[in-house]
Short mmCIF file of C-alpha atoms in Angstrom, two decimals:
data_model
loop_
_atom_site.label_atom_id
_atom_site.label_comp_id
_atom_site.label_asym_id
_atom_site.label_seq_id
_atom_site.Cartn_x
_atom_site.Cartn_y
_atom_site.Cartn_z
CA UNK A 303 15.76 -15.33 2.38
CA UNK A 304 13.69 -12.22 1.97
CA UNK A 305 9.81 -12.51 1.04
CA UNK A 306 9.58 -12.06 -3.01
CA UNK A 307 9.03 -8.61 -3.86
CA UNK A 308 5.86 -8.55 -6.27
CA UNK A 309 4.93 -5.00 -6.24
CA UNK A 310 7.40 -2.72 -7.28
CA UNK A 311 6.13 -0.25 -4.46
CA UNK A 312 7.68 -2.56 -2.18
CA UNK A 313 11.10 -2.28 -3.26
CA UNK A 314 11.85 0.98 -1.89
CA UNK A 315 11.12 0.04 1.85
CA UNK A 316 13.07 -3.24 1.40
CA UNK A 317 16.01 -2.01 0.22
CA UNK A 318 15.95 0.64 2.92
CA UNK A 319 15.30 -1.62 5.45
CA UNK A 320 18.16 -4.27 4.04
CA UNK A 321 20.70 -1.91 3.69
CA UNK A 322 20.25 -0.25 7.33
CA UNK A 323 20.41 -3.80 8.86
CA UNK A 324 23.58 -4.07 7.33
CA UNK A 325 22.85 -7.15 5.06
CA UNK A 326 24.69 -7.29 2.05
CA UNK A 327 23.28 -10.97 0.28
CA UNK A 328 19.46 -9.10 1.50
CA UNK A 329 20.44 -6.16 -0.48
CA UNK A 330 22.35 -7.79 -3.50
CA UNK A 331 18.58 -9.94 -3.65
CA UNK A 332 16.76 -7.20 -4.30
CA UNK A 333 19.49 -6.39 -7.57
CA UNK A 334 18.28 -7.63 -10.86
CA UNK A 335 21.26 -9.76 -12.77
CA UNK A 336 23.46 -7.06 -14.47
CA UNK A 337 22.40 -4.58 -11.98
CA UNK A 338 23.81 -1.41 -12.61
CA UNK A 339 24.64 1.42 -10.51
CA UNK A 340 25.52 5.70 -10.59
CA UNK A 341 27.29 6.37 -7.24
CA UNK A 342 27.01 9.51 -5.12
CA UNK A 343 30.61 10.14 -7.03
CA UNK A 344 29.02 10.13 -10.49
CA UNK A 345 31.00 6.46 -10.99
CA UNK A 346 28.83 3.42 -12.57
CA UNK A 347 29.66 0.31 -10.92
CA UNK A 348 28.39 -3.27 -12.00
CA UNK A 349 28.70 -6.93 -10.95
CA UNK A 350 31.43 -7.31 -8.65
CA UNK A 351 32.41 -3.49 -8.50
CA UNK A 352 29.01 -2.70 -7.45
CA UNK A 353 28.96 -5.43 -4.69
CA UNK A 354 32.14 -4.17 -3.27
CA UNK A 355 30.73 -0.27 -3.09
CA UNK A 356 27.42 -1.99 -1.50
CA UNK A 357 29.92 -3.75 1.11
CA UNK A 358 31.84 -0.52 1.79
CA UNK A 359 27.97 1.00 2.41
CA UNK A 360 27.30 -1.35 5.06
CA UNK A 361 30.67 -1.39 6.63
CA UNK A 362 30.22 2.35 7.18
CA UNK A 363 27.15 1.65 9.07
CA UNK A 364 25.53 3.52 6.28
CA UNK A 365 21.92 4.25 7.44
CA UNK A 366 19.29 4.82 4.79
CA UNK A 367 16.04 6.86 4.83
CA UNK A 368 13.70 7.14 1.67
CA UNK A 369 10.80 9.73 1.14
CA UNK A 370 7.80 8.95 -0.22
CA UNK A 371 8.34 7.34 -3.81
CA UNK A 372 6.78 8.31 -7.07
CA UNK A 373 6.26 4.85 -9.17
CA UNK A 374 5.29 4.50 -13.06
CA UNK A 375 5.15 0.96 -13.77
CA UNK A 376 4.08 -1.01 -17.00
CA UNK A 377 4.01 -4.63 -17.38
CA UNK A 378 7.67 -5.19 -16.54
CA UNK A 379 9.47 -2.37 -15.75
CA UNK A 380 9.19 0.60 -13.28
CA UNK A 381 10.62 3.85 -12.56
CA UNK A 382 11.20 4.77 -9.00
CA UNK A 383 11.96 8.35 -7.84
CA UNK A 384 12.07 9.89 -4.00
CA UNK A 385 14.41 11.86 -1.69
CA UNK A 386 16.45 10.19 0.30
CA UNK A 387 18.64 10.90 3.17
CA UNK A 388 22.28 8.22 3.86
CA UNK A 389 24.41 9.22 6.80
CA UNK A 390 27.64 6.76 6.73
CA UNK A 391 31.40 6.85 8.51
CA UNK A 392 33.88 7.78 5.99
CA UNK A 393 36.89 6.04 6.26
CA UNK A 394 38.32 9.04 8.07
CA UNK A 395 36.00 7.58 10.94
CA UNK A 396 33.78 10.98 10.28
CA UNK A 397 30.32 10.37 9.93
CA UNK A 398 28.90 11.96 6.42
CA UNK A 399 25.10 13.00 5.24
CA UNK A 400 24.15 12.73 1.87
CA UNK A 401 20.77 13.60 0.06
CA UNK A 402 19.11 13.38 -3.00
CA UNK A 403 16.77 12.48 -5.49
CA UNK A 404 16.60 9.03 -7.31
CA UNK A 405 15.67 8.11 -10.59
CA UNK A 406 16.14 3.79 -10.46
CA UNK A 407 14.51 1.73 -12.70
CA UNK A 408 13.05 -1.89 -12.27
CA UNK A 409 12.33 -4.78 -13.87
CA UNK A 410 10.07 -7.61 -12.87
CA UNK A 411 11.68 -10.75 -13.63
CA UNK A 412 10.20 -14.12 -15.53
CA UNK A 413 9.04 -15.42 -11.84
CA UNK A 414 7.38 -12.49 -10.86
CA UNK A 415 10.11 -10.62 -8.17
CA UNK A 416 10.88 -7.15 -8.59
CA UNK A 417 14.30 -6.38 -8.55
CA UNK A 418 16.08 -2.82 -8.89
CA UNK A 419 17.91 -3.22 -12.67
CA UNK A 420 19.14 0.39 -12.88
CA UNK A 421 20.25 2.11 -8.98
CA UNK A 422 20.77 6.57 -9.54
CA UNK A 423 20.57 8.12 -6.28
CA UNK A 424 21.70 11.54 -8.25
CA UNK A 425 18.69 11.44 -10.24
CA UNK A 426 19.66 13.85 -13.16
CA UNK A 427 22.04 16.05 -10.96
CA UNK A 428 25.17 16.35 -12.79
#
């Protein structure tokens, strides 16, 4: 089990490094309950939907890399922006680069963890 996250600086990095070792249960632990999530497609996906498009991630060797992140955080909740870069194999077997700007929002939970509540790698792109 990963180490708690209890800065919400911290989540960034983690989910970077949990989604390029190809752990799915380390990534879904970083997802607050109800997790909800913008794809690169403009779809939202949720719950089971959104652990599915997280498994298709990893089984495209999907390799993240994030940018520096800009962080406002209050009490309870954060909002994380910074570039990032995802190069994945389609399922045409071609591999695929991606980029973009997030705007995700946290929420520290009632024991403290940090999870990622609200995933949009599109930031406000269209």
């Amino acid at each position: 089990m990963p180490t708690p996250i209890t800065d919400a600086a911290q989540l960034p990095p983690a989910f970077e490094k949990a989604m390029n070792s190809g752990n799915l249960d380390e990534v879904l632990s970083l997802l607050a309950p109800g997790a909800v999530m913008r794809t690169v497609t403009g779809e939202t996906v949720t719950g089971q939907a959104l652990r599915d498009y997280t498994a298709g991630s990893i089984a495209g060797n999907a390799q993240l890399s994030n940018g520096p992140s800009r962080i406002v955080a209050g009490d309870d909740i954060a909002f994380i922006s910074e570039e990032w870069t995802l190069e994945i194999t389609g399922p045409d077997g071609n591999r695929k680069k991606a980029t973009g700007t997030t705007a995700n929002v946290a929420r520290r939970g009632q024991d403290g963890t940090w999870r990622m509540a609200i995933l949009n790698p599109l930031g406000t792109a269209a």
